[in-house]
Coordinates of C-alpha atoms in Angstrom, one line a residue:
M1 CA -92.7 17.5 -18.0
R2 CA -90.0 19.5 -20.5
N3 CA -89.3 23.1 -19.6
T4 CA -90.1 25.5 -22.3
A5 CA -86.7 27.0 -21.4
R6 CA -83.8 24.7 -21.0
R7 CA -80.5 25.7 -17.9
A8 CA -77.7 25.6 -19.0
V9 CA -75.4 23.8 -17.1
Q10 CA -73.1 26.1 -16.1
V11 CA -69.4 24.9 -17.2
V12 CA -66.4 27.0 -15.5
C13 CA -63.1 25.7 -17.2
V14 CA -60.1 28.7 -16.0
L15 CA -57.2 27.5 -14.2
T16 CA -58.2 29.3 -11.0
T17 CA -55.6 29.9 -7.8
A18 CA -57.7 32.5 -6.3
S19 CA -59.5 32.1 -2.8
L20 CA -56.4 30.2 -1.7
L21 CA -57.4 30.9 2.1
A22 CA -59.7 29.2 3.0
A23 CA -62.0 30.7 5.7
C24 CA -62.3 28.0 8.9
G25 CA -65.1 25.6 8.4
A26 CA -66.8 27.6 5.6
G27 CA -67.8 24.2 4.4
K28 CA -69.8 23.1 7.2
E29 CA -73.3 22.2 6.6
R30 CA -75.2 25.0 7.4
P31 CA -77.7 26.7 6.0
S32 CA -78.5 29.5 3.6
E33 CA -80.1 32.2 3.3
D34 CA -83.5 30.5 2.4
G35 CA -83.3 28.1 4.9
T36 CA -81.9 25.2 2.6
A37 CA -78.5 23.2 2.3
V38 CA -75.6 25.8 1.0
G39 CA -75.7 24.8 -2.9
V40 CA -79.3 23.9 -2.4
T41 CA -82.1 26.2 -3.3
D42 CA -85.7 25.0 -3.7
T43 CA -85.0 25.2 -7.5
T44 CA -81.7 24.3 -7.8
I45 CA -78.2 21.8 -6.8
K46 CA -75.3 22.6 -7.8
V47 CA -72.6 20.6 -7.4
G48 CA -68.8 20.8 -8.7
A49 CA -66.3 18.9 -10.2
H50 CA -62.2 19.0 -11.3
F51 CA -61.1 17.3 -14.7
P52 CA -58.3 17.5 -16.6
L53 CA -59.6 19.7 -19.3
T54 CA -56.0 20.6 -21.0
G55 CA -52.5 18.7 -20.2
P56 CA -51.3 15.3 -21.0
A57 CA -54.4 13.5 -19.5
A58 CA -56.9 15.9 -21.1
P59 CA -57.4 13.1 -23.6
G60 CA -60.1 10.8 -23.0
Y61 CA -60.7 12.1 -19.5
S62 CA -62.0 15.8 -20.5
E63 CA -64.6 14.0 -22.4
I64 CA -66.4 12.6 -18.9
P65 CA -67.9 16.0 -17.8
S66 CA -69.6 16.1 -20.9
G67 CA -70.8 13.5 -20.3
H68 CA -72.8 14.3 -16.8
Q69 CA -73.8 17.7 -18.3
A70 CA -75.9 15.9 -21.0
F71 CA -77.1 14.2 -18.5
Y72 CA -78.2 17.2 -16.4
E73 CA -79.5 18.9 -19.3
Y74 CA -82.0 16.3 -20.4
V75 CA -83.3 15.3 -16.3
N76 CA -83.6 19.1 -16.2
D77 CA -85.6 19.5 -19.1
N78 CA -87.6 16.8 -17.8
G79 CA -89.0 17.9 -14.6
G80 CA -85.0 18.0 -12.7
V81 CA -85.0 16.1 -9.3
H82 CA -87.8 16.7 -7.3
G83 CA -88.2 20.1 -8.5
R84 CA -84.8 21.0 -8.9
E85 CA -82.7 21.8 -11.7
I86 CA -78.6 20.3 -11.4
E87 CA -76.1 22.3 -12.3
M88 CA -72.8 21.3 -12.5
V89 CA -69.2 23.3 -12.2
V90 CA -66.3 21.9 -13.8
K91 CA -62.5 23.2 -13.5
D92 CA -59.8 22.1 -14.8
D93 CA -56.8 21.3 -12.8
A94 CA -54.3 19.5 -15.6
Y95 CA -54.1 16.8 -13.3
N96 CA -52.0 18.9 -11.0
P97 CA -52.4 17.9 -7.5
T98 CA -51.5 21.4 -6.4
N99 CA -53.8 22.8 -9.2
T100 CA -57.0 20.6 -7.8
S101 CA -56.3 21.7 -4.5
A102 CA -57.1 25.3 -5.8
V103 CA -59.9 24.9 -8.4
T104 CA -61.4 22.8 -5.0
N105 CA -61.2 25.5 -2.9
D106 CA -62.7 28.3 -5.5
M107 CA -65.8 25.6 -5.7
I108 CA -66.1 25.9 -1.9
L109 CA -65.7 29.2 -1.3
Q110 CA -66.9 31.2 -4.4
D111 CA -69.2 28.5 -5.9
E112 CA -70.9 27.5 -3.2
I113 CA -71.3 23.4 -4.2
F114 CA -73.7 21.0 -2.3
A115 CA -70.8 18.2 -3.2
M116 CA -68.3 17.5 -5.5
V117 CA -69.7 14.6 -7.8
A118 CA -66.9 12.6 -9.4
G119 CA -63.4 14.2 -9.4
L120 CA -60.9 12.4 -10.9
G121 CA -57.6 10.9 -10.3
T122 CA -55.8 9.3 -7.9
P123 CA -52.9 11.6 -7.1
T124 CA -55.3 14.5 -7.9
H125 CA -58.0 13.3 -5.8
R126 CA -55.9 12.7 -2.5
A127 CA -55.0 16.7 -2.5
V128 CA -59.1 17.3 -1.5
V129 CA -59.9 14.7 0.0
Q130 CA -59.2 15.3 3.1
R131 CA -60.5 19.2 2.6
L132 CA -63.7 18.3 1.7
N133 CA -64.3 15.5 5.1
D134 CA -63.3 18.5 7.0
D135 CA -65.5 20.7 6.0
G136 CA -68.5 17.9 5.8
I137 CA -68.7 18.7 1.8
P138 CA -70.2 15.2 0.1
D139 CA -67.5 13.7 -1.8
L140 CA -69.5 11.4 -4.2
F141 CA -68.3 8.7 -6.9
V142 CA -64.7 10.3 -7.6
S143 CA -63.5 8.9 -11.0
S144 CA -60.7 6.6 -9.6
G145 CA -60.4 2.9 -8.7
S146 CA -58.2 3.9 -5.4
L147 CA -59.0 2.3 -2.2
Q148 CA -58.8 5.3 -0.4
W149 CA -62.5 6.4 -1.8
G150 CA -64.2 3.4 0.2
D151 CA -62.6 1.3 2.7
D152 CA -62.1 3.2 5.5
P153 CA -65.3 5.0 5.9
A154 CA -64.6 6.0 9.0
S155 CA -62.1 8.2 8.0
S156 CA -63.4 9.7 5.1
P157 CA -67.9 9.8 5.8
M158 CA -68.0 11.7 3.0
T159 CA -65.9 10.0 0.4
F160 CA -67.9 7.6 -2.0
G161 CA -66.2 5.1 -4.7
W162 CA -68.1 4.4 -8.0
Q163 CA -66.4 2.5 -10.3
P164 CA -63.8 -1.0 -9.3
D165 CA -61.3 -1.0 -6.8
Y166 CA -58.3 -1.4 -8.7
E167 CA -57.4 -4.5 -5.9
I168 CA -60.8 -5.8 -7.2
E169 CA -59.9 -5.4 -10.8
G170 CA -56.1 -6.4 -10.2
K171 CA -57.7 -9.9 -8.0
I172 CA -60.0 -10.7 -11.2
I173 CA -57.2 -10.4 -13.6
G174 CA -54.9 -12.5 -11.7
Q175 CA -57.2 -15.6 -11.3
Y176 CA -57.1 -15.2 -14.9
V177 CA -54.0 -15.7 -16.0
K178 CA -53.5 -17.9 -13.2
E179 CA -56.3 -20.0 -14.5
N180 CA -55.3 -19.8 -18.0
M181 CA -51.7 -18.8 -18.6
P182 CA -50.6 -20.8 -15.8
D183 CA -46.8 -21.0 -17.6
A184 CA -46.6 -17.0 -18.2
K185 CA -43.7 -15.1 -17.2
V186 CA -45.4 -11.7 -16.3
G187 CA -44.1 -8.3 -16.3
L188 CA -46.3 -5.3 -14.2
F189 CA -45.7 -2.1 -15.8
L190 CA -47.4 0.4 -13.2
Q191 CA -48.3 4.0 -12.3
D192 CA -46.3 4.8 -9.2
D193 CA -49.5 5.7 -6.9
D194 CA -52.0 4.0 -5.8
F195 CA -53.0 3.0 -9.0
G196 CA -50.6 0.8 -9.8
E197 CA -50.4 -0.1 -5.8
D198 CA -53.7 -1.6 -5.2
G199 CA -53.4 -2.8 -8.8
E200 CA -50.6 -5.4 -7.7
K201 CA -51.9 -5.8 -3.9
G202 CA -54.7 -7.7 -5.9
A203 CA -52.9 -9.6 -9.1
R204 CA -50.3 -10.5 -7.2
Q205 CA -52.7 -12.7 -4.5
F206 CA -52.6 -15.1 -7.6
L207 CA -49.4 -14.7 -9.6
D208 CA -47.0 -13.7 -6.7
S209 CA -44.8 -16.7 -8.1
Q210 CA -45.2 -15.9 -12.1
I211 CA -44.3 -12.0 -12.0
V212 CA -40.5 -11.5 -12.5
D213 CA -40.1 -8.2 -13.2
V214 CA -41.9 -4.9 -12.2
Q215 CA -41.4 -1.2 -13.9
K216 CA -42.8 1.7 -12.8
Y217 CA -43.3 5.4 -13.9
T218 CA -44.5 8.7 -12.6
P219 CA -47.5 10.6 -14.1
G220 CA -46.3 13.7 -15.9
G221 CA -42.3 12.1 -16.0
S222 CA -40.0 11.0 -18.8
T223 CA -42.0 9.3 -21.9
D224 CA -39.1 7.5 -22.9
F225 CA -39.9 3.6 -21.3
A226 CA -37.2 2.3 -23.4
P227 CA -35.7 1.0 -20.4
Q228 CA -38.4 -0.7 -19.0
M229 CA -39.3 -2.8 -22.3
S230 CA -35.9 -3.7 -22.4
S231 CA -36.4 -5.2 -18.9
F232 CA -39.3 -6.4 -19.4
K233 CA -37.3 -8.0 -22.4
S234 CA -33.9 -9.4 -20.9
K235 CA -36.4 -10.9 -17.6
G236 CA -38.2 -12.9 -20.8
V237 CA -41.2 -11.3 -19.9
D238 CA -44.2 -13.0 -22.9
L239 CA -47.0 -11.4 -20.7
V240 CA -47.2 -7.8 -19.6
L241 CA -49.6 -6.3 -16.9
G242 CA -50.4 -2.7 -17.1
F243 CA -52.2 -0.5 -14.4
N244 CA -51.6 2.5 -16.6
T245 CA -53.5 5.7 -18.1
P246 CA -54.5 6.0 -21.5
S247 CA -51.4 8.0 -22.8
Y248 CA -48.5 5.6 -20.7
T249 CA -50.5 2.5 -23.1
A250 CA -49.5 4.4 -26.3
L251 CA -46.2 5.4 -25.2
S252 CA -45.3 1.5 -23.7
Q253 CA -46.4 0.5 -26.9
I254 CA -44.3 2.6 -29.1
A255 CA -40.7 2.1 -26.9
A256 CA -41.9 -1.9 -27.0
Q257 CA -41.8 -1.7 -30.9
G258 CA -39.0 0.4 -30.7
V259 CA -36.3 -2.2 -29.0
G260 CA -38.2 -5.5 -30.3
F261 CA -40.3 -6.2 -27.0
K262 CA -43.0 -8.6 -27.9
S263 CA -45.3 -10.0 -25.5
K264 CA -49.0 -10.4 -25.0
W265 CA -51.0 -7.4 -23.1
F266 CA -53.1 -6.9 -20.7
Y267 CA -54.0 -3.8 -19.9
S268 CA -56.8 -2.4 -17.1
N269 CA -59.7 -0.9 -17.9
V270 CA -58.5 3.0 -17.5
G271 CA -55.8 2.2 -20.0
S272 CA -57.6 0.0 -22.8
D273 CA -60.4 2.5 -24.7
P274 CA -59.0 1.3 -28.5
A275 CA -60.6 4.5 -30.0
L276 CA -58.3 6.8 -27.5
V277 CA -55.0 4.8 -27.8
G278 CA -55.4 4.7 -31.4
G279 CA -55.8 8.0 -31.9
L280 CA -53.1 8.5 -29.3
L281 CA -50.3 6.6 -31.2
A282 CA -51.2 8.8 -34.4
S283 CA -50.4 11.8 -32.3
M284 CA -47.3 10.5 -30.6
T285 CA -45.6 9.1 -33.2
K286 CA -46.8 12.0 -36.2
G287 CA -49.0 9.8 -38.2
K288 CA -46.1 6.7 -38.5
I289 CA -48.7 4.3 -36.7
P290 CA -52.2 6.2 -37.9
A291 CA -54.8 5.7 -36.0
E292 CA -56.8 2.8 -37.9
Q293 CA -53.7 0.9 -37.2
G294 CA -53.7 1.5 -33.5
V295 CA -56.5 0.7 -32.6
K296 CA -56.0 -2.7 -35.2
L297 CA -52.6 -2.7 -32.6
M298 CA -54.9 -3.7 -29.6
D299 CA -56.2 -6.6 -31.5
G300 CA -55.7 -9.6 -28.8
M301 CA -55.1 -7.6 -25.7
M302 CA -57.0 -8.3 -23.0
T303 CA -58.7 -5.9 -20.4
T304 CA -61.7 -5.8 -17.8
E305 CA -65.3 -4.0 -18.8
Y306 CA -68.1 -3.2 -15.9
I307 CA -70.4 -1.1 -18.0
P308 CA -71.4 -1.5 -21.7
G309 CA -69.9 1.0 -24.2
V310 CA -70.0 2.3 -27.6
D311 CA -69.1 -1.2 -29.4
A312 CA -72.3 -2.7 -27.8
P313 CA -75.3 0.0 -30.0
E314 CA -77.4 -2.2 -29.3
D315 CA -77.8 -2.3 -26.0
E316 CA -80.8 -0.7 -24.5
W317 CA -78.6 1.4 -22.1
V318 CA -75.3 2.7 -24.6
K319 CA -79.4 3.4 -26.6
L320 CA -80.0 5.7 -24.0
W321 CA -76.9 7.4 -24.0
Q322 CA -77.0 7.9 -27.6
K323 CA -80.3 9.6 -27.8
V324 CA -79.3 12.2 -24.8
W325 CA -75.9 12.5 -26.5
D326 CA -77.3 13.6 -30.0
E327 CA -80.0 15.8 -28.1
Y328 CA -77.8 17.7 -25.6
S329 CA -74.3 18.1 -26.6
K330 CA -72.7 21.0 -26.8
K331 CA -70.9 20.3 -30.0
G332 CA -72.6 18.4 -32.6
S333 CA -69.9 17.2 -35.0
E334 CA -68.1 15.2 -31.2
K335 CA -69.1 11.7 -31.3
L336 CA -70.3 9.8 -28.2
T337 CA -67.7 7.9 -26.6
N338 CA -66.5 5.2 -23.9
Y339 CA -65.7 8.2 -21.7
R340 CA -69.0 10.5 -22.0
I341 CA -71.1 7.0 -21.6
Y342 CA -69.1 6.8 -17.9
G343 CA -69.6 10.6 -17.3
M344 CA -73.0 9.4 -17.8
S345 CA -73.3 6.8 -16.0
Q346 CA -71.8 8.3 -13.0
A347 CA -74.6 11.1 -13.5
Y348 CA -77.4 8.7 -13.4
T349 CA -76.0 7.1 -9.8
F350 CA -75.9 10.8 -8.6
V351 CA -79.6 11.5 -9.9
Q352 CA -80.8 8.0 -8.9
A353 CA -79.4 8.9 -5.5
L354 CA -81.1 12.3 -5.4
Q355 CA -84.1 11.1 -6.1
A356 CA -83.9 8.2 -2.9
N357 CA -83.1 10.9 -0.8
G358 CA -86.9 12.7 -1.2
K359 CA -87.1 16.6 -1.0
D360 CA -85.8 17.6 2.1
L361 CA -82.2 17.3 0.8
T362 CA -78.8 18.0 3.0
R363 CA -75.2 17.4 2.9
E364 CA -75.5 14.5 5.8
S365 CA -79.1 13.4 4.4
I366 CA -77.6 12.5 0.6
V367 CA -74.9 10.5 2.8
E368 CA -77.1 8.6 4.6
T369 CA -78.9 8.1 1.5
I370 CA -76.2 5.9 -0.5
E371 CA -75.0 4.1 2.9
K372 CA -78.5 2.7 3.3
E373 CA -80.0 2.6 0.0
G374 CA -76.8 2.7 -2.5
A375 CA -76.1 -1.2 -2.9
S376 CA -79.8 -1.5 -4.1
F377 CA -79.2 0.9 -7.2
E378 CA -79.7 -0.1 -10.5
G379 CA -78.3 0.9 -13.5
P380 CA -76.2 -0.1 -16.6
G381 CA -73.0 -1.2 -14.3
L382 CA -72.5 -5.3 -15.1
A383 CA -72.1 -5.8 -10.9
P384 CA -73.2 -4.4 -7.7
F385 CA -72.6 -1.9 -5.8
R386 CA -71.3 -2.3 -2.3
F387 CA -72.0 0.7 -0.6
S388 CA -73.1 0.5 3.0
E389 CA -72.0 2.0 6.5
D390 CA -68.9 -0.1 6.5
S391 CA -67.9 0.2 3.1
H392 CA -67.9 3.3 0.2
M393 CA -66.8 1.2 -2.2
G394 CA -68.6 1.2 -5.8
I395 CA -69.0 -0.9 -8.3
S396 CA -67.8 -4.7 -7.4
G397 CA -66.9 -6.5 -10.2
T398 CA -65.9 -6.9 -14.1
S399 CA -65.6 -9.3 -16.9
V400 CA -62.6 -10.3 -18.7
V401 CA -63.0 -9.2 -22.2
E402 CA -60.1 -9.6 -26.0
L403 CA -60.3 -6.4 -28.1
K404 CA -60.9 -7.4 -31.6
N405 CA -61.4 -4.9 -34.3
G406 CA -62.3 -1.8 -31.6
A407 CA -64.5 -3.8 -29.8
S408 CA -64.8 -6.1 -26.9
E409 CA -65.7 -9.7 -27.0
P410 CA -65.9 -11.6 -23.4
L411 CA -63.9 -14.1 -22.1
T412 CA -65.7 -14.4 -18.5
P413 CA -68.9 -14.0 -17.4
V414 CA -69.5 -11.1 -14.8
L415 CA -67.6 -12.0 -12.3
V416 CA -67.7 -10.2 -8.4
T417 CA -65.4 -10.1 -5.4
D418 CA -64.2 -7.7 -2.9
I419 CA -60.6 -6.2 -1.0
G420 CA -58.7 -9.1 1.0
D421 CA -59.6 -12.4 0.5
A422 CA -63.2 -12.2 -0.7
P423 CA -64.0 -15.0 -3.3
I424 CA -63.8 -14.3 -6.6
E425 CA -68.1 -15.3 -8.0
E426 CA -69.7 -15.3 -11.4
D427 CA -73.2 -12.7 -10.6
D428 CA -74.8 -10.8 -13.2
S429 CA -77.2 -10.3 -10.7
A430 CA -76.8 -6.0 -11.3
A431 CA -76.9 -5.9 -15.1
S432 CA -80.0 -4.6 -16.1
D433 CA -81.4 -5.3 -19.3
A434 CA -82.9 -1.7 -20.2
P435 CA -83.2 1.7 -18.4
P436 CA -86.7 2.7 -17.8
S437 CA -88.6 3.9 -20.3
S438 CA -88.3 7.7 -19.2
G439 CA -84.8 7.1 -19.4
L440 CA -84.5 8.5 -15.5
P441 CA -84.2 6.6 -12.0
E442 CA -87.1 5.4 -10.8

């Protein structure tokens, strides 16, 4: 049943440094005045998230929470989850770990969130993961593929990943290159944190003898990558594997053109959105590379894919996301993007977890529910989740694709694996052809 009065999803986009002094045990499971868990009433569930709504990481990433918000409003207008509507507090950390700590503190102490859902970034979320776990606050479906979110539940029992981790993505990329480009001289272009480290670890399982150069960058540091591209050129690199964010895909392409470095490119999923990179190239070059030319520049580049995107408008999941976005987007002129699809896909998983938990919701019960039932959650993901008591890792695989005219063409079937020396196998068992007719998890 649709509610006649739509509850607006709360969005707080103010960077704040208030409430820096944490109350001891502020987030521990405790009943609120009406006897329910903190952040939960008989009619509402309040969750929080930190995202870079401003700053250099904002392009693309700032769109993810709008996907969450649109899907939650759709859920709320269709009766909510066990009679409760979802409220989402989003705060801007500008992709700065110090800011992440401050806004997370505010969400715990002032907003009194039930859980953190989809907090974004490897360096940023690392700054708060211990606090959330120490306070017993569910830290669900982090928007990052770092291993630290899921490979050690004993140390971080409240934290769960969502997307494929960077190590298994590196393994799948590495195997593809080894089997299809065995003579390639490989250069690694890496973000200098867990993102790059985990990706390199996976790739080296297959490509250690083919890697001839490694170049790294620090987020927020220098934007001149001529030295790195010149190094690749001097070492004879003819294939670059990039584990980097979208801005650095654009910067690496600008620098490569500037020093006359020509190569094949294989970017991880994080940095490979053609529309976004094309727009960044246009902005960074002040129009010297138009957005359309930037998209075209990515033709022939390889990447990975684990959920269907805007280049698959006939996919039934994408049809659902388009329907929800058309009805619930805050600004009618904004288009559905892959980042908004990512947000809706995460939101669908969270709603599914709430449905499976039942009416009696506590912080401990939602964690237990995901551990016991999460591996069987359905959704748009091409590969199964790995959730269990022993693993809080997210989606277990990807396919390898090639970009052409802003769309992806598959080069492999869905490939699944796990960290370490787990084998890589074909498995499309998780690929659900269509969502339930209601658009809501059953």
